[in-house]
Coordinates of C-alpha atoms and ligand atoms in Angstrom, one line a residue:
X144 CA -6.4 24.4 39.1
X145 CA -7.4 23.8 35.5
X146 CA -5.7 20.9 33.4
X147 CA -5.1 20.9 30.0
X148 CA -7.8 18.5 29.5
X149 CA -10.3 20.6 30.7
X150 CA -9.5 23.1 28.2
X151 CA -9.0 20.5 25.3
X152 CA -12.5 18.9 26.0
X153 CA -15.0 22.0 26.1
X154 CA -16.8 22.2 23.0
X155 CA -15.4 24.8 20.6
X156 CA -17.9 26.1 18.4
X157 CA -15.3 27.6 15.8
X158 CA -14.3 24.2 14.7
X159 CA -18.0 23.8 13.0
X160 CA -17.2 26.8 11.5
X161 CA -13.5 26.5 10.2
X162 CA -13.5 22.8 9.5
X163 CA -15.2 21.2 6.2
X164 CA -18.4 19.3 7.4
X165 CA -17.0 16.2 5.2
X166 CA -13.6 16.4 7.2
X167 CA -15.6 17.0 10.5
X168 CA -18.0 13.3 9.4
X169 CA -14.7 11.3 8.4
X170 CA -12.4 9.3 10.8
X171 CA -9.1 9.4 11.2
X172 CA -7.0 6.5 9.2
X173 CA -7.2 3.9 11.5
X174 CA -4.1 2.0 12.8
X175 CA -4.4 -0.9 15.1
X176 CA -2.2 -1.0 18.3
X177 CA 0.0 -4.1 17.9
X178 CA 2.1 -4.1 21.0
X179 CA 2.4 -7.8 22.3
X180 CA 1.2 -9.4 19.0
X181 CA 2.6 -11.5 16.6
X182 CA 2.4 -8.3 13.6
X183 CA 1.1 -9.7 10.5
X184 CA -1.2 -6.8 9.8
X185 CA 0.6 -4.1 7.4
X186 CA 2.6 -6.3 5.1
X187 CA 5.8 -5.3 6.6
X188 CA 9.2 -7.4 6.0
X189 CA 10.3 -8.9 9.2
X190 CA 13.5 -8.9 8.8
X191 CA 16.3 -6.1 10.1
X192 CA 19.5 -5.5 8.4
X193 CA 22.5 -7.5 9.0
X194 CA 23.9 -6.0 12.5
X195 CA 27.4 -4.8 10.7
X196 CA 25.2 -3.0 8.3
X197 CA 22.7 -1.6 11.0
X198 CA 26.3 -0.4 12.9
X199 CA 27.3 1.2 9.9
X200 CA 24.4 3.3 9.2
X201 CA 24.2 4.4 13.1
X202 CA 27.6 6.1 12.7
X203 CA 26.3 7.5 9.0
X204 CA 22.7 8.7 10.7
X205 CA 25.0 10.4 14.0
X206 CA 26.8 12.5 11.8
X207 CA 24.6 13.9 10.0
X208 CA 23.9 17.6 10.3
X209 CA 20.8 18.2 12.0
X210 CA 20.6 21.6 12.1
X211 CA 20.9 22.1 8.6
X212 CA 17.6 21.3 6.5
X213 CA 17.6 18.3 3.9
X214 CA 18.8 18.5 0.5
X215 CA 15.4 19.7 -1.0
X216 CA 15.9 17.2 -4.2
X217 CA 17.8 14.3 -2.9
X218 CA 19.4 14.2 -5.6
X219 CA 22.0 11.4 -4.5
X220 CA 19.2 9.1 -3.5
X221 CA 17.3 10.2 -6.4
X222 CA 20.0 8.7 -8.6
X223 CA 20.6 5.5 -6.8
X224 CA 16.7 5.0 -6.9
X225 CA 16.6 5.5 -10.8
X226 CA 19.6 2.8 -10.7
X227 CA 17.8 0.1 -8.6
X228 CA 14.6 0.4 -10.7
X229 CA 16.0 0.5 -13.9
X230 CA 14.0 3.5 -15.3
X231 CA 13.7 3.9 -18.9
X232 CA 16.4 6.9 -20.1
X233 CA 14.8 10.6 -20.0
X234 CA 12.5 9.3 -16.7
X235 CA 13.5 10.4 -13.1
X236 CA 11.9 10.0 -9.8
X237 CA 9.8 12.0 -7.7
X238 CA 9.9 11.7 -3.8
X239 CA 7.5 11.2 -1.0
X240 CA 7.3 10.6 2.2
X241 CA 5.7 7.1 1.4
X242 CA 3.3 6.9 -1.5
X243 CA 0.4 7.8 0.7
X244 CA 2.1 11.5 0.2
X245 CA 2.4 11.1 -3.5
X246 CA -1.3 9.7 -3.8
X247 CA -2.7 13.1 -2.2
X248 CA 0.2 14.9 -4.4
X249 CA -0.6 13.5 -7.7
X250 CA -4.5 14.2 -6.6
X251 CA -3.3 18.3 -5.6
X252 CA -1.8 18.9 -8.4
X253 CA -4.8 17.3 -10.9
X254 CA -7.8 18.6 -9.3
X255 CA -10.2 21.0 -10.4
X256 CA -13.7 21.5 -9.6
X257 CA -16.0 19.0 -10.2
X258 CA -13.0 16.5 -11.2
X259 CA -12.9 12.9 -10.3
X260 CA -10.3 10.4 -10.5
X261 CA -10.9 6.2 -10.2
X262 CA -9.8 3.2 -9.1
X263 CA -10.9 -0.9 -8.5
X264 CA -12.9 -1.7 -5.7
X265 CA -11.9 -3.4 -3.7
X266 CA -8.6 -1.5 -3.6
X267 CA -5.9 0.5 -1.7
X268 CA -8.2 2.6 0.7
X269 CA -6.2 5.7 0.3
X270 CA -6.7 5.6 -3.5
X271 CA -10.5 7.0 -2.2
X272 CA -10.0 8.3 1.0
X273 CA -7.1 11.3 -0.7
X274 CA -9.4 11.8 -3.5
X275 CA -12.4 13.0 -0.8
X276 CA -9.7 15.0 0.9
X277 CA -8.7 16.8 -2.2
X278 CA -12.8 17.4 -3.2
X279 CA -12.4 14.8 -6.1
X280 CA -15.1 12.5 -6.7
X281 CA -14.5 9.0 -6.7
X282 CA -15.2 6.7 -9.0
X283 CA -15.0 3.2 -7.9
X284 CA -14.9 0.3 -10.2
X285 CA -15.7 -3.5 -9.4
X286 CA -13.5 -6.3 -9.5
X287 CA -14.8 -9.0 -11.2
X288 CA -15.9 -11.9 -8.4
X289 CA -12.3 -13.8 -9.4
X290 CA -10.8 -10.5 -8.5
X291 CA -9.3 -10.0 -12.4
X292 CA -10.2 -6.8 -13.6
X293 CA -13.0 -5.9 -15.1
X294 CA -11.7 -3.9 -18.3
X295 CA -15.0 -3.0 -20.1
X296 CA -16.7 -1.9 -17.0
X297 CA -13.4 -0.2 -16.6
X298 CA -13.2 1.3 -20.1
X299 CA -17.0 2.7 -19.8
X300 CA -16.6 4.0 -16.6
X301 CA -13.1 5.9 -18.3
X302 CA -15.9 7.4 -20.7
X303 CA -18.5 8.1 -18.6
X304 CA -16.5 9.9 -16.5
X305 CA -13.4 11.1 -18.0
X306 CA -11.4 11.2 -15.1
X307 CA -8.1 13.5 -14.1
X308 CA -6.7 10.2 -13.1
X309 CA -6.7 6.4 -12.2
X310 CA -4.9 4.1 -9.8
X311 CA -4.5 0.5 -10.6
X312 CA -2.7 -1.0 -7.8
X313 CA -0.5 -4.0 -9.7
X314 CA -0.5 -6.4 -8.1
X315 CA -4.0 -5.2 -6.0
X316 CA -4.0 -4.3 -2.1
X317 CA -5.9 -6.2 -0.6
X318 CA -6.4 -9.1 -2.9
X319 CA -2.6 -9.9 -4.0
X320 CA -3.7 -10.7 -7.7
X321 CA -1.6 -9.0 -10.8
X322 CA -4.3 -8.1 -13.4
X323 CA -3.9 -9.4 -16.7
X324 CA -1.2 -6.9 -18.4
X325 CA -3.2 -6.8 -21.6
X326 CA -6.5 -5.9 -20.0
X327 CA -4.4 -3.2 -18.1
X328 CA -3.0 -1.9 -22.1
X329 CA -6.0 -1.8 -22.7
X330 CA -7.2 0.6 -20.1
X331 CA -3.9 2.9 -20.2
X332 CA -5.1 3.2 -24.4
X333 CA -8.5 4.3 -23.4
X334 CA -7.6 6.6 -20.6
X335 CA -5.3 8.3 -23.4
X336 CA -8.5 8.7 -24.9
X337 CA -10.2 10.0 -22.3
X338 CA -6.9 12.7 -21.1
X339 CA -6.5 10.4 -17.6
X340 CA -3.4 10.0 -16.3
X341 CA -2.7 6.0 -15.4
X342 CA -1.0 5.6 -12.0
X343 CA -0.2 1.7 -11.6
X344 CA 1.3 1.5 -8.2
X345 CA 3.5 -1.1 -7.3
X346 CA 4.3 -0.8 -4.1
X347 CA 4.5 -4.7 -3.6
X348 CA 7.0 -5.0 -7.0
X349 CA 9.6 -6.6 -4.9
X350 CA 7.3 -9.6 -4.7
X351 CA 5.8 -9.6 -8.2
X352 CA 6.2 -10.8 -11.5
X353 CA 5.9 -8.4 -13.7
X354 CA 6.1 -4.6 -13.8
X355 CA 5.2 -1.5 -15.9
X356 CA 8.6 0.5 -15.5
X357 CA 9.7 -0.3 -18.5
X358 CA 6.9 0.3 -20.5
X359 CA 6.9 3.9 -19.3
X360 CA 8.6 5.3 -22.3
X361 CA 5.8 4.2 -24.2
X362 CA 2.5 5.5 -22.6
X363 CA 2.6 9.7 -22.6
X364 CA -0.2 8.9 -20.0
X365 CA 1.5 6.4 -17.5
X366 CA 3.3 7.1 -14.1
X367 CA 4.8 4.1 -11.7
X368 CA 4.6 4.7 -8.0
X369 CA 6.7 2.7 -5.8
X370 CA 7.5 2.3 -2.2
X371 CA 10.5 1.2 0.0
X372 CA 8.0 0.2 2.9
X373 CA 7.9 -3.5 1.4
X374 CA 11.0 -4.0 1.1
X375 CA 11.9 -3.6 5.1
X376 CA 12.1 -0.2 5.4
X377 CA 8.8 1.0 6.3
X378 CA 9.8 3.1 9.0
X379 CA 12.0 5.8 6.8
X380 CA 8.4 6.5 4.8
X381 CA 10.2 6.7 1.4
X382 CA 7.5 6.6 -2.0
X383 CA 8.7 7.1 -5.3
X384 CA 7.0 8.1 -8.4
X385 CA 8.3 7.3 -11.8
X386 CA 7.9 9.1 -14.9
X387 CA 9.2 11.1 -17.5
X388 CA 11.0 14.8 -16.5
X389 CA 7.4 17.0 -17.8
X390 CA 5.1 15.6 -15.7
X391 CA 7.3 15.2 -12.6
X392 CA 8.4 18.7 -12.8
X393 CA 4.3 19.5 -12.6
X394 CA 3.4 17.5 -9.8
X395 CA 7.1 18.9 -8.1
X396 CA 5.3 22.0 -7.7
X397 CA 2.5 20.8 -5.3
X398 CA 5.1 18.8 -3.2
X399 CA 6.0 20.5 0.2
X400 CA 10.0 21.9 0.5
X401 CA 11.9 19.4 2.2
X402 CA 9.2 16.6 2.5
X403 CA 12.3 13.8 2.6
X404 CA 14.0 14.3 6.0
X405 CA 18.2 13.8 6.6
X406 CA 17.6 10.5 8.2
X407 CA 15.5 9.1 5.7
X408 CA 17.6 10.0 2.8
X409 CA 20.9 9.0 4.0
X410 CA 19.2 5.6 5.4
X411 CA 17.6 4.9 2.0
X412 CA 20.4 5.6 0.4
X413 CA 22.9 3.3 2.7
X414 CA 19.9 0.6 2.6
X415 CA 19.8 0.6 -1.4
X416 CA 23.6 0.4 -1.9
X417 CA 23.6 -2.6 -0.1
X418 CA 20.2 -3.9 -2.3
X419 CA 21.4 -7.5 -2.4
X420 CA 20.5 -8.1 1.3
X421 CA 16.8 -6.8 0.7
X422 CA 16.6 -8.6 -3.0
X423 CA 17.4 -11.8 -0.6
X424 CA 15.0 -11.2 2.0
X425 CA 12.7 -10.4 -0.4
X426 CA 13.1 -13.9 -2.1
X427 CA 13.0 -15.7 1.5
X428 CA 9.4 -13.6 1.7
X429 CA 8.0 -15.3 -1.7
X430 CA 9.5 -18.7 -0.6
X431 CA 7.2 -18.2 2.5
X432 CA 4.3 -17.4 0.4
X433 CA 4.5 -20.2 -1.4
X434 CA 4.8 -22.5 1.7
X435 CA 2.2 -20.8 3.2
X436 CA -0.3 -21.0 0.4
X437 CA 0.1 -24.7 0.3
X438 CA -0.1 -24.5 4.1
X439 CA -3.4 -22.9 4.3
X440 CA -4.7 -25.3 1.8
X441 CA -4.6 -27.9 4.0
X442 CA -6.7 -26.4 6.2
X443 CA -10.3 -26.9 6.8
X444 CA -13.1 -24.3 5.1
X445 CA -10.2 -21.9 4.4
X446 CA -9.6 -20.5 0.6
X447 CA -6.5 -19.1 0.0
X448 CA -6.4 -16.9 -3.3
X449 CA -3.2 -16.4 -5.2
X450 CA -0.6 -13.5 -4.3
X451 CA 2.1 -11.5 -6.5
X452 CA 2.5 -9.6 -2.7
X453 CA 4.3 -10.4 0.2
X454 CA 0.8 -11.2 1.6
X455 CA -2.4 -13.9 1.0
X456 CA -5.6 -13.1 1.1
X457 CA -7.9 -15.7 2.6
X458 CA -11.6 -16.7 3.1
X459 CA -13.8 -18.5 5.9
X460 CA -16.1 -20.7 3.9
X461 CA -19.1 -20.5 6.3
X462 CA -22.7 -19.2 5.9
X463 CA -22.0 -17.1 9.1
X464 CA -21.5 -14.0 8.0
X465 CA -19.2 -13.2 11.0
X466 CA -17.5 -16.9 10.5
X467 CA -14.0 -14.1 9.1
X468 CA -14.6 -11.8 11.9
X469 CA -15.0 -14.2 14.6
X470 CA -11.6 -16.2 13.4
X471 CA -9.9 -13.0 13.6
X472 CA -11.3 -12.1 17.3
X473 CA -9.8 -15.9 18.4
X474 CA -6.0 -15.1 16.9
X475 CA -6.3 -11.8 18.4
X476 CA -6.9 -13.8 22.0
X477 CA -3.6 -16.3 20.7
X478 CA -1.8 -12.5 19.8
X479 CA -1.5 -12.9 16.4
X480 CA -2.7 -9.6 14.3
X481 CA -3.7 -9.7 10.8
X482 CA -6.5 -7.7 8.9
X483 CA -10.0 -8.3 8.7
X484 CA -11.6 -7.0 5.2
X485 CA -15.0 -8.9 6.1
X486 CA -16.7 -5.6 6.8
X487 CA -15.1 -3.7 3.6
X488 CA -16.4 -4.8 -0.1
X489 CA -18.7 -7.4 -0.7
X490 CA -16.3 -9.4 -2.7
X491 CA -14.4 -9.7 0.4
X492 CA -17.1 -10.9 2.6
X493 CA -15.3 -13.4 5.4
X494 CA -12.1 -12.6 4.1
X495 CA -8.9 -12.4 6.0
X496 CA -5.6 -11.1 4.9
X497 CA -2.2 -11.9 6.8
X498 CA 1.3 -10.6 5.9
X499 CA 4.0 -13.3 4.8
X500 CA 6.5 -13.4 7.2
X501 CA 9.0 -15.1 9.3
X502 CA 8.7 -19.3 8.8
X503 CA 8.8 -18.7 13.1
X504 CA 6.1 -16.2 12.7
X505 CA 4.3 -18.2 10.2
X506 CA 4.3 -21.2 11.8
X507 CA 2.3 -19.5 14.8
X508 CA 0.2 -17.8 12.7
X509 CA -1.2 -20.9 11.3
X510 CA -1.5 -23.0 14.6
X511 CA -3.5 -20.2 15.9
X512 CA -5.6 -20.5 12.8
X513 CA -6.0 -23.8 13.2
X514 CA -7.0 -23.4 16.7
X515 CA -9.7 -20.1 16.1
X516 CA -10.8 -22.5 13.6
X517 CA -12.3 -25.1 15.8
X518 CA -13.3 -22.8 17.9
X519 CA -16.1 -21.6 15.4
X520 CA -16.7 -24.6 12.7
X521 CA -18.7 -27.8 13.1
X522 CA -16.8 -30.8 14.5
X523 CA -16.8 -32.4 11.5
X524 CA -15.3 -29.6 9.5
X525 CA -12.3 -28.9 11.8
X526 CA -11.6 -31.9 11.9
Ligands
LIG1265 C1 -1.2 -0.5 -3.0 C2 -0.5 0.3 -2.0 N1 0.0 1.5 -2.3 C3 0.7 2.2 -1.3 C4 0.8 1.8 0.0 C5 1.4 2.7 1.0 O1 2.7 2.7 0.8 P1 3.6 3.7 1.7 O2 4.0 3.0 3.0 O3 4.8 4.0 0.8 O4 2.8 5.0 2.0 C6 0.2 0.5 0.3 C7 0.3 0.1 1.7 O5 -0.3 -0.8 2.2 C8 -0.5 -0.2 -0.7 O6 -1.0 -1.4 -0.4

């Protein structure tokens, strides 16, 4: 009898001829299996809702009408997001399902043959990995070796290349730094210059210091995309890009009908009404990051770099070039998960980056450290 994987396995010759060779040569966004391990790999908020809450939105999510599509504009949710984020007056919100979908929208709606669009390196992956999806070039601009952005290299590559548009992650994914607002002015005046639109995502805002909302009103060339994924709810998939009504409206028309399902609007929507209980967790989260911080300065050959995020990025100091690599192998062994960058950029060459969490979770996280630690260094180091 033939099984299905038979069928599934024998080569197919039309797929070389229906699928783009540059789709065909990429891999598929890869997402580590994390059953069994202590998840500190995606810079999620560990903490659930209050049970009563979590009660409460179970009777909301079972009586909602599942046979009836979504309300195509949310506009309910839309509201209570302008409210939470305190947009400027005139601006509104456009929804995704997470920003990864409004990256690849923004990109859809702004691409035209031969276009490009830009971002720092290193950055959010999906900042380059949407733009080869959508036939955009890339335009990838260095980080300075503290990780500040580099605003002339950033400005001449603005000229150079003039393009449709450009992410600035604020603070950056995966280095956890806020640039310096004025060198960030800076490049939103010269991409008005240039006719770029300037994207500054902050999807880690709930840990930061600063923002760009309310300077929306006065860049005609400025967006703000945000996400709910932070801020413990990850699991709806709920971006949010902010801007004023004419360029919303435009990018609207590239978004699929119905992209924001019943359960995620209604959960969102009973999450951000209670907005007090994430606002605290997300003030235990920067407590943690602080103790942390201090925590992983104590340790041997380890260089913690500052964070505006709910996560720290880290360095081995070792002339092995796997010294990062083979840390992250040993808390892999103790089940602890976090993200090794070491084969990415250059400027993160034996870096580490671990998500803040739990002072439980934390507290294992950093005696597994310890422990991969003097595993790999001299005696004298790990001492
Ligand atoms: C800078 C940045 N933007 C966007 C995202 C993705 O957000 P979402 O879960 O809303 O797709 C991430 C996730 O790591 C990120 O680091």
């Amino acid at each position: 009898m033939k099984r299905v994987d038979d069928e599934v396995e024998r080569p197919n010759p039309l797929i070389e001829r229906v699928i783009r060779d540059d789709v065909r040569a990429m891999h598929a966004y890869a997402v580590a299996d994390a059953g069994g391990f202590v998840k500190l790999d995606a810079m999620e908020n560990p903490y659930a809702l209050p049970d009563d809450l979590r009660a409460s939105l179970g009777e909301r999510l079972a009586a909602l009408a599942l046979n009836r599509y979504p309300s195509p504009r949310a506009d309910a949710l839309r509201a209570r997001l302008r409210d939470v984020t305190r947009l400027p007056a005139g601006h509104d919100v456009l929804l995704g399902n997470g920003s990864d979908e409004l990256i690849s929208l923004v990109y859809a709606a702004a691409a035209r043959d031969g276009g490009s669009v830009l971002s720092m390196v290193p950055g959010f992956a999906m900042f380059e990995l949407s733009a080869k999806i959508a036939r955009l070039s890339h335009v990838g601009v260095p980080l300075r070796d503290d990780f500040s952005l580099d605003r002339d290299a950033t400005v001449e590559a603005l000229r150079a290349h003039r393009p449709a548009v450009a992410f600035i992650a604020y603070p950056n994914n995966p280095t956890g730094n806020l640039f310096d607002r004025r060198h960030v002015e800076d490049v939103i005046d010269a991409a008005r210059a240039t006719d770029t639109l300037v994207v500054i995502d902050e999807a880690y805002a709930a840990f930061a210091s600063d923002s760009f909302v309310a300077d929306l009103a006065r860049h005609g060339n400025l967006l703000v995309l945000r996400t709910v994924s932070k801020s413990g709810l990850a699991g709806a998939r709920l971006g949010y890009l902010c801007g004023s009504r004419g360029w919303l409206a435009e990018i609207d028309k590239v978004r699929p009908p119905y992209n924001i399902n019943v359960f995620t609007q209604c959960a969102v929507e009973f999450a951000l009404a209670h907005h007090d209980v994430l606002d605290r967790q997300a003030g235990q989260l920067r407590a943690e990051r602080a103790r942390l911080q201090r925590s992983l300065a104590t340790l041997p050959s380890i260089t913690a770099f500052p964070s505006d995020a709910n996560f720290v990025l880290f360095r081995v100091d070792s002339a092995r070039p796997d010294a990062a690599t083979r840390v992250f192998e040993g808390l892999k062994r103790r089940r602890v998960l976090i993200k090794d960058l070491s084969h990415g950029h250059p400027l993160c060459a034996n870096a580490l980056r671990v998500t803040v969490s739990t002072p439980e979770e934390n507290a294992i996280f950093l005696e597994a450290l310890a422990s991969a630690l003097r595993e790999i260094l001299p005696m004298n180091a790990a001492s």
